[in-house]
Amino acid sequence: LATYNVKFNPDAKTINAEEGITIAEASDLAGITMDSPCGGKGTCGKCKIIVTVGEPQPPTDAEKDFFSEVELKEGYRLACQTLVTCDMDVTIPEDSRIRAIKILSAGTGQEIILHPNITKVYVELEEQTLERQIADFSNIKEAIKSKFPDVCTDLKVLRELPNILRKSKFKITLVLDGNMLISVESGDTTKKNYGIAVDIGTTTIVSTVVDLNLGTELAVASALNTQATHGADVVSRINFTVEEKDGLEELGDRVINVIKQISEYACAEAHVNMKDVYEVTIVGNTTMTHLFLKVPVRNLALMPYVGVFSDPVDVKASELGFDFNPDANIYVLPNIAGFVGADTVGVILASAINKSETIKLAIDIGTNGEVALGSKEKLLTCSTAAGPAFEGAMITHGMRGAPGAIERVELKDHPIIQVIDGGKPIGICGSGLVDAIAEMLRLGIIDETGRMTDPDDLDISPELRKYLRRNDEYGPHLVLYEHDGHDVVVTQKDVRQAQLAKGAIKAGIEILMRKLGIKLEDVSEVFMAGAFGNYIRKENAIRLGLLPDFPLDRVLSIGNAAAAGAKMALMSKEAREEAVRISRFVEYVELATDKNFQNEFMDAMMFPNESELTFLL
Amino acid sequence: LATYNVKFNPDAKTINAEEGITIAEASDLAGITMDSPCGGKGTCGKCKIIVTVGEPQPPTDAEKDFFSEVELKEGYRLACQTLVTCDMDVTIPEDSRIRAIKILSAGTGQEIILHPNITKVYVELEEQTLERQIADFSNIKEAIKSKFPDVCTDLKVLRELPNILRKSKFKITLVLDGNMLISVESGDTTKKNYGIAVDIGTTTIVSTVVDLNLGTELAVASALNTQATHGADVVSRINFTVEEKDGLEELGDRVINVIKQISEYACAEAHVNMKDVYEVTIVGNTTMTHLFLKVPVRNLALMPYVGVFSDPVDVKASELGFDFNPDANIYVLPNIAGFVGADTVGVILASAINKSETIKLAIDIGTNGEVALGSKEKLLTCSTAAGPAFEGAMITHGMRGAPGAIERVELKDHPIIQVIDGGKPIGICGSGLVDAIAEMLRLGIIDETGRMTDPDDLDISPELRKYLRRNDEYGPHLVLYEHDGHDVVVTQKDVRQAQLAKGAIKAGIEILMRKLGIKLEDVSEVFMAGAFGNYIRKENAIRLGLLPDFPLDRVLSIGNAAAAGAKMALMSKEAREEAVRISRFVEYVELATDKNFQNEFMDAMMFPNESELTFLL
């Protein structure tokens, strides 16, 4: 057979093609994937091309249906109908292509290729005849075999298949989860393809609805984790499952119900039908993902603190009682160890520390403070029992960063506060607490040990002094706001809680630095993750010693990076594979066995002397 | 590093091994798999060897535990403890090996290697420590990674895992279905590993319990397919599902319930706990496997007669309501076309026609008569609507081949009958019917067209003539047995049913021969499959023209070869893969569209003239 050169524009790719193959086949050889829902029968008109050099054959009937005479003279053709008959230049318009889209992941601004695990393919099947007597599912496999050579399916689909095929006159949309055909829908539903990324925090749960065709976020909803009824921290929840019959079941149901509610809410907001949600990705700490799956957590709280799984888990949404598409898959990201979970894998995925040439530090400040330090050479993580102080829990008037929370504090002659969404304050969130303590440190209201000084000994304005009080309910405290007995205060006890939290995190950082044998100046960048990390003022975090004494411009807030990791895993199969590699690459450091931890912790609880802080001077 | 030659006996395999590796590792390199449930820790003593040439190191403490001083002097060691330190000859006793077993498949006497999809592995896990803090499932994966590098599991196992592990002190048996860990059991349960092979016939269902460790059949049970209440043939059952709301559900439940009952019965007989059944393989015609899975069959009865699936189907036993191990897998063998099902794949698998150098013919005489003709070059099949006459249905006193059935008939001065299990006859089965008709043909009681001649015109003994009667109930008939009004007779109508059945099969054979362009003398062997095929007298089958005029010694009864195929798929992964290849290799011939079929069928319904039968003279 003769061969000819076919050049594809605007790609400027040339291939040598055998005479008589179609332009569609030739484009495939050139690595350009064209749209062809009808499978090359010339009935859908999606594979339009323009032959700019070389004479194409006379138009087929199919081509006459789709193009005017003028267009045909200009070289417009269908790629599935046009044969290679001479050397040709062919332009493939954007609309005729199937293309991966580059999207921005939240947080660190990494680019990922949109390549979700879920694919929707519209096909117009050839109806069977006595001459072509293949089974319904074989008919589907035949139609998509070039793109999906190894498709399999489940009994549910087989049971529904014959009716759907004939009702829809063999024009159907296939929903594929990898190579698994999970759903067959009537007509062309390819536009409706959604997924949800969920971050199960110990305190807060967030659901994000994503358009899997476009890689765009459509809506976000969040709510408190109602497991908190049975304890603010993971250890009390683990104990609840041990002490209470059906405790595991109850905590599992609680998180599932919250996810149901916020997902429904977010879908409604995005005008997305829950049945069009085909995949859900989950991050959370190891206890949270275990509880979500109702897998026993008892051993996470007992020496040597081991979980049941660290690989990713796939489970049908319907098996957990969700109302998404009945065959929707739930993908739980892998975890690293008993106390470094899928959320940390998400943070590393989103911040790409595991690929970094230089050493970077990431701190995810949630109910547990997870720390990751290292580079592509070696990456260490640990989990510090920071407690939920910075999420507003265990704090006298603490609340999460929601409307009504005091998020900023400055102390002049009186406390100057900023409230989320304006209006009257109803509590204080993490960033407000950090501000308040930093200001109290600056004015000497608390000393390096965290003790509140007698107001009378302080060199402050008499006006401000009025806000420093002591009573039976709160002990010594600073009043930030008062109105008709609705106070918002920061107490001595609150300062102690913050000290414990920041001390744990600081000690973790110190131990990882020592294990890695590096000094602070070797760290090129610090990422603060978590909702709290987004709003905190970096200088005040350093003032408290929550962050190391570090140049401010190298400290970056990357937002809820755990959730960003869940979104990446939802949008990209490659990101999902990367998550598994991360979970195996990262080394977990158990602080409980580190002989220095107690000393480090004691030291780290102290507030730094202002004179020690190089970069804040 | 130095290397040494290690020779393994009695295999006489020599490999060159690096100094310092263990004999267990060296044997692996030599392709000899040794038993090592403890994972090479020296605690199980299963990997005994004898060093016959070369000086092994002094025995380790572990070896001292397992061997006497005399044995140690004779060179007895454990392969996991003994290092390669010089050139050595090592004998590996049979008991220390894991070996594939050759077993005989029923029917054609093919040998297959016992290599079931289900593997049970006993392991003694290392308990986690703070230094080795891996998750429970990772701990398992670690222990078996050399043999099963890609193990995954499901949520059910993860939920049970932590408790089972600790209750059993980390000594557990893993049940693997391929790479999927489906169950974790306390202690060593490797001896209990069973599967069931099921043949769903339109008329009869058979379950066989197999020991998957030994490849032996432990018990067989069978029962009538209670779907027959809604029609004897597949078409009336398909119509039932179309006409009756929940008809599909009902027919599915009926076959599931029969399988439950006979499997329970067979397990009880074999003293096998249903929970120790980990896999079930299923053959049946396409309608039967669809109904079993409750997949709509409507289109199997409408032009162009297509099913929903032809690939194999895997489904959890629990999903269909079975009481086997909750994670047991049900594997339905692939089918070929709407009317050539997994049962025919089973027949071809068991008879290996698809690998034959010469052309062979297989006939599976059930309610449908499936015919396969060809060799490894090309293999054709068709399905003939034979009807259940040879299974005893639609016959006046017909019954299946069970105790009380007349299975042999000879006509002397009076009918001489042989009854299964002796005793009084209660009906006649297929082989009895064939005998009776052949004898009636021999004596001219029926003519070539199948018409019963007036007894008065016959040249037979007056005694026998008394058994030829006519009445309102039966029309013209032959009495085989009479006692207190409990007759067993063969009527004119019964002869017509047999003619239709054998005519359909004969016509199918003729058409396949024509399609393949061969003559009868090109066929090297004829296999008769099906329970009926086992008991029929070949000469009488030829006398009726059910089988072609063929040398008797080349006609083989291969028993229930469909069931044998199911057993092979249960015992051998390779056989399962072969079944898929068969389903794709075999070409289906649709008789409905063959323009010659009606003529062939009309011809084939006639009985052959005795003078035409070369080989019976």
Coordinates of N, CA, C and O in Angstrom, one line a residue, chain B residues 97-171:
Chain B
R97 N 6.8 -29.0 50.4 CA 6.6 -28.3 49.2 C 5.1 -27.8 49.0 O 4.2 -28.5 49.5
I98 N 4.9 -26.8 48.3 CA 3.6 -26.4 47.9 C 3.5 -26.8 46.4 O 4.3 -26.3 45.6
R99 N 2.6 -27.7 46.0 CA 2.7 -28.2 44.7 C 1.4 -28.2 44.0 O 0.4 -28.5 44.7
A100 N 1.3 -27.9 42.7 CA 0.1 -28.1 42.0 C -0.2 -29.6 41.8 O 0.8 -30.3 41.6
I101 N -1.4 -30.0 41.9 CA -1.8 -31.4 41.8 C -2.4 -31.6 40.5 O -3.3 -30.8 40.1
K102 N -2.1 -32.7 39.9 CA -2.8 -33.0 38.6 C -4.0 -33.8 39.0 O -4.0 -34.8 39.7
I103 N -5.1 -33.4 38.4 CA -6.4 -34.2 38.7 C -7.0 -34.5 37.4 O -6.7 -34.0 36.4
L104 N -7.9 -35.5 37.5 CA -8.7 -35.9 36.3 C -10.0 -35.2 36.3 O -10.7 -35.1 37.3
S105 N -10.3 -34.6 35.2 CA -11.6 -34.0 35.1 C -12.5 -35.1 34.6 O -12.1 -36.0 34.0
A106 N -13.8 -34.9 35.0 CA -14.8 -35.9 34.6 C -14.9 -35.9 33.1 O -14.6 -35.0 32.4
G107 N -15.4 -37.0 32.6 CA -15.8 -37.0 31.2 C -14.7 -37.5 30.3 O -14.5 -38.7 30.1
T108 N -13.9 -36.6 29.8 CA -13.0 -36.9 28.7 C -11.6 -37.3 29.2 O -10.7 -37.6 28.4
G109 N -11.4 -37.3 30.5 CA -10.1 -37.8 31.0 C -9.0 -36.8 30.8 O -7.8 -37.2 30.8
Q110 N -9.3 -35.6 30.6 CA -8.2 -34.6 30.5 C -7.5 -34.4 31.8 O -8.2 -34.4 32.8
E111 N -6.3 -34.1 31.8 CA -5.6 -33.7 33.1 C -5.6 -32.2 33.2 O -5.3 -31.5 32.2
I112 N -5.9 -31.7 34.4 CA -5.7 -30.3 34.6 C -4.9 -30.1 35.9 O -4.9 -31.0 36.7
I113 N -4.3 -29.0 35.9 CA -3.5 -28.7 37.2 C -4.4 -28.0 38.2 O -5.2 -27.1 37.8
L114 N -4.4 -28.5 39.4 CA -5.2 -27.9 40.4 C -4.7 -26.6 40.8 O -3.5 -26.5 41.3
H115 N -5.4 -25.5 40.5 CA -4.9 -24.2 40.7 C -6.1 -23.3 40.9 O -6.4 -22.4 40.0
P116 N -6.8 -23.5 42.0 CA -8.1 -22.8 42.1 C -7.9 -21.3 42.3 O -6.8 -20.8 42.7
N117 N -8.9 -20.5 42.1 CA -8.9 -19.1 42.3 C -8.8 -18.7 43.7 O -8.3 -17.7 44.1
I118 N -9.3 -19.6 44.6 CA -9.3 -19.4 46.0 C -8.0 -20.0 46.6 O -7.7 -21.2 46.4
T119 N -7.3 -19.2 47.4 CA -6.1 -19.7 48.1 C -6.3 -19.5 49.6 O -6.7 -18.4 49.9
K120 N -5.9 -20.4 50.4 CA -5.9 -20.1 51.8 C -4.4 -20.2 52.3 O -3.7 -21.1 51.9
V121 N -4.1 -19.2 53.0 CA -2.7 -19.1 53.5 C -2.7 -18.9 55.0 O -3.3 -18.0 55.5
Y122 N -2.0 -19.7 55.7 CA -1.8 -19.6 57.1 C -0.6 -18.7 57.4 O 0.5 -19.0 56.9
V123 N -0.8 -17.7 58.2 CA 0.4 -16.9 58.5 C 0.4 -16.6 60.0 O -0.6 -16.5 60.7
E124 N 1.6 -16.4 60.5 CA 1.8 -16.0 61.9 C 2.4 -14.6 61.8 O 3.6 -14.4 61.5
L125 N 1.6 -13.6 62.1 CA 2.0 -12.2 61.9 C 2.9 -11.7 63.0 O 2.8 -12.2 64.1
E126 N 3.8 -10.9 62.7 CA 4.6 -10.2 63.7 C 3.7 -9.1 64.3 O 3.0 -8.3 63.6
E127 N 3.6 -9.0 65.6 CA 2.7 -8.0 66.2 C 3.4 -6.7 66.1 O 4.6 -6.6 66.1
Q128 N 2.6 -5.6 65.9 CA 3.2 -4.3 65.7 C 3.8 -3.8 67.0 O 3.4 -4.2 68.1
T129 N 4.8 -2.9 66.8 CA 5.4 -2.2 68.0 C 5.6 -0.8 67.6 O 5.3 -0.3 66.5
L130 N 6.0 0.0 68.6 CA 6.2 1.4 68.3 C 7.3 1.6 67.2 O 7.3 2.6 66.5
E131 N 8.2 0.7 67.1 CA 9.2 0.8 66.1 C 8.7 0.3 64.7 O 9.2 0.6 63.7
R132 N 7.6 -0.5 64.7 CA 7.1 -1.1 63.5 C 5.6 -0.9 63.6 O 4.8 -1.8 63.9
Q133 N 5.2 0.4 63.3 CA 3.9 0.8 63.6 C 2.9 0.8 62.4 O 2.2 1.7 62.1
I134 N 2.9 -0.3 61.7 CA 2.1 -0.3 60.5 C 0.7 -0.8 60.7 O 0.4 -1.4 61.7
A135 N -0.2 -0.4 59.9 CA -1.6 -0.7 60.0 C -1.8 -2.2 59.9 O -1.0 -2.9 59.3
D136 N -2.9 -2.7 60.5 CA -3.2 -4.1 60.5 C -3.2 -4.7 59.1 O -2.6 -5.8 58.9
F137 N -3.9 -4.1 58.1 CA -3.9 -4.7 56.8 C -2.6 -4.6 56.1 O -2.2 -5.5 55.4
S138 N -1.8 -3.5 56.4 CA -0.4 -3.4 55.8 C 0.4 -4.6 56.4 O 1.3 -5.1 55.7
N139 N 0.2 -4.9 57.7 CA 0.9 -6.0 58.3 C 0.7 -7.3 57.6 O 1.7 -8.1 57.4
I140 N -0.5 -7.5 57.2 CA -0.8 -8.7 56.4 C -0.2 -8.7 55.1 O 0.4 -9.7 54.6
K141 N -0.3 -7.6 54.4 CA 0.3 -7.5 53.1 C 1.8 -7.7 53.1 O 2.3 -8.4 52.2
E142 N 2.4 -7.2 54.1 CA 3.8 -7.3 54.3 C 4.2 -8.8 54.4 O 5.2 -9.3 53.8
A143 N 3.4 -9.6 55.2 CA 3.7 -11.0 55.4 C 3.6 -11.8 54.2 O 4.2 -12.9 54.1
I144 N 2.7 -11.5 53.2 CA 2.5 -12.3 52.1 C 3.0 -11.7 50.8 O 2.6 -12.2 49.7
K145 N 3.7 -10.6 50.9 CA 4.0 -9.9 49.7 C 4.8 -10.6 48.6 O 4.7 -10.4 47.4
S146 N 5.6 -11.6 49.1 CA 6.4 -12.3 48.1 C 5.5 -13.2 47.2 O 5.7 -13.3 46.0
K147 N 4.4 -13.7 47.8 CA 3.5 -14.6 47.0 C 2.4 -13.8 46.4 O 1.9 -14.1 45.3
F148 N 1.9 -12.8 47.1 CA 0.8 -12.0 46.6 C 1.1 -10.5 46.7 O 0.8 -9.9 47.7
P149 N 1.8 -10.0 45.7 CA 2.3 -8.7 45.8 C 1.2 -7.6 45.8 O 1.4 -6.5 46.2
D150 N 0.0 -7.9 45.2 CA -1.0 -6.8 45.0 C -2.3 -7.1 45.7 O -3.3 -6.9 45.2
V151 N -2.2 -7.5 47.0 CA -3.4 -7.8 47.7 C -4.3 -6.6 48.0 O -3.8 -5.6 48.4
C152 N -5.6 -6.7 47.8 CA -6.5 -5.7 48.3 C -7.6 -6.3 49.1 O -7.6 -7.6 49.2
T153 N -8.5 -5.6 49.6 CA -9.5 -6.2 50.4 C -10.8 -5.3 50.4 O -10.8 -4.3 49.7
D154 N -11.8 -5.7 51.1 CA -13.0 -4.9 51.1 C -13.3 -4.4 52.5 O -12.7 -4.8 53.5
L155 N -14.3 -3.6 52.6 CA -14.7 -2.9 53.9 C -15.1 -4.0 55.0 O -14.7 -3.8 56.1
K156 N -15.7 -5.0 54.6 CA -16.2 -6.0 55.5 C -15.0 -6.6 56.3 O -15.0 -6.7 57.5
V157 N -13.9 -7.0 55.5 CA -12.7 -7.5 56.1 C -12.1 -6.5 57.0 O -11.7 -6.8 58.2
L158 N -12.0 -5.2 56.6 CA -11.3 -4.2 57.4 C -12.0 -4.0 58.7 O -11.4 -3.8 59.7
R159 N -13.4 -4.1 58.6 CA -14.1 -3.9 59.9 C -13.9 -5.0 60.9 O -14.0 -4.8 62.1
E160 N -13.7 -6.3 60.4 CA -13.5 -7.4 61.3 C -12.1 -7.6 61.7 O -11.8 -8.2 62.7
L161 N -11.2 -7.1 60.9 CA -9.8 -7.4 61.0 C -9.2 -7.2 62.4 O -8.6 -8.1 63.0
P162 N -9.3 -6.0 63.0 CA -8.5 -5.8 64.3 C -9.0 -6.8 65.4 O -8.1 -7.3 66.1
N163 N -10.2 -7.1 65.5 CA -10.7 -8.0 66.5 C -10.2 -9.4 66.2 O -9.6 -10.1 67.2
I164 N -10.3 -9.9 65.0 CA -9.9 -11.3 64.7 C -8.4 -11.4 64.9 O -7.9 -12.4 65.6
L165 N -7.6 -10.4 64.5 CA -6.1 -10.5 64.7 C -5.8 -10.7 66.1 O -4.9 -11.5 66.5
R166 N -6.4 -9.9 67.0 CA -6.0 -9.9 68.4 C -6.5 -11.1 69.2 O -5.9 -11.7 70.0
K167 N -7.7 -11.5 68.8 CA -8.3 -12.7 69.4 C -7.5 -13.9 69.0 O -7.3 -14.9 69.9
S168 N -7.0 -14.0 67.8 CA -6.2 -15.2 67.4 C -4.8 -15.1 67.6 O -4.0 -15.9 67.1
K169 N -4.4 -14.1 68.4 CA -3.0 -13.8 68.7 C -2.1 -13.7 67.4 O -1.0 -14.3 67.4
F170 N -2.7 -13.1 66.4 CA -2.0 -12.9 65.1 C -1.6 -14.1 64.4 O -0.8 -14.1 63.5
K171 N -2.3 -15.2 64.7 CA -2.1 -16.5 63.9 C -3.4 -16.7 63.2 O -4.5 -17.0 63.7

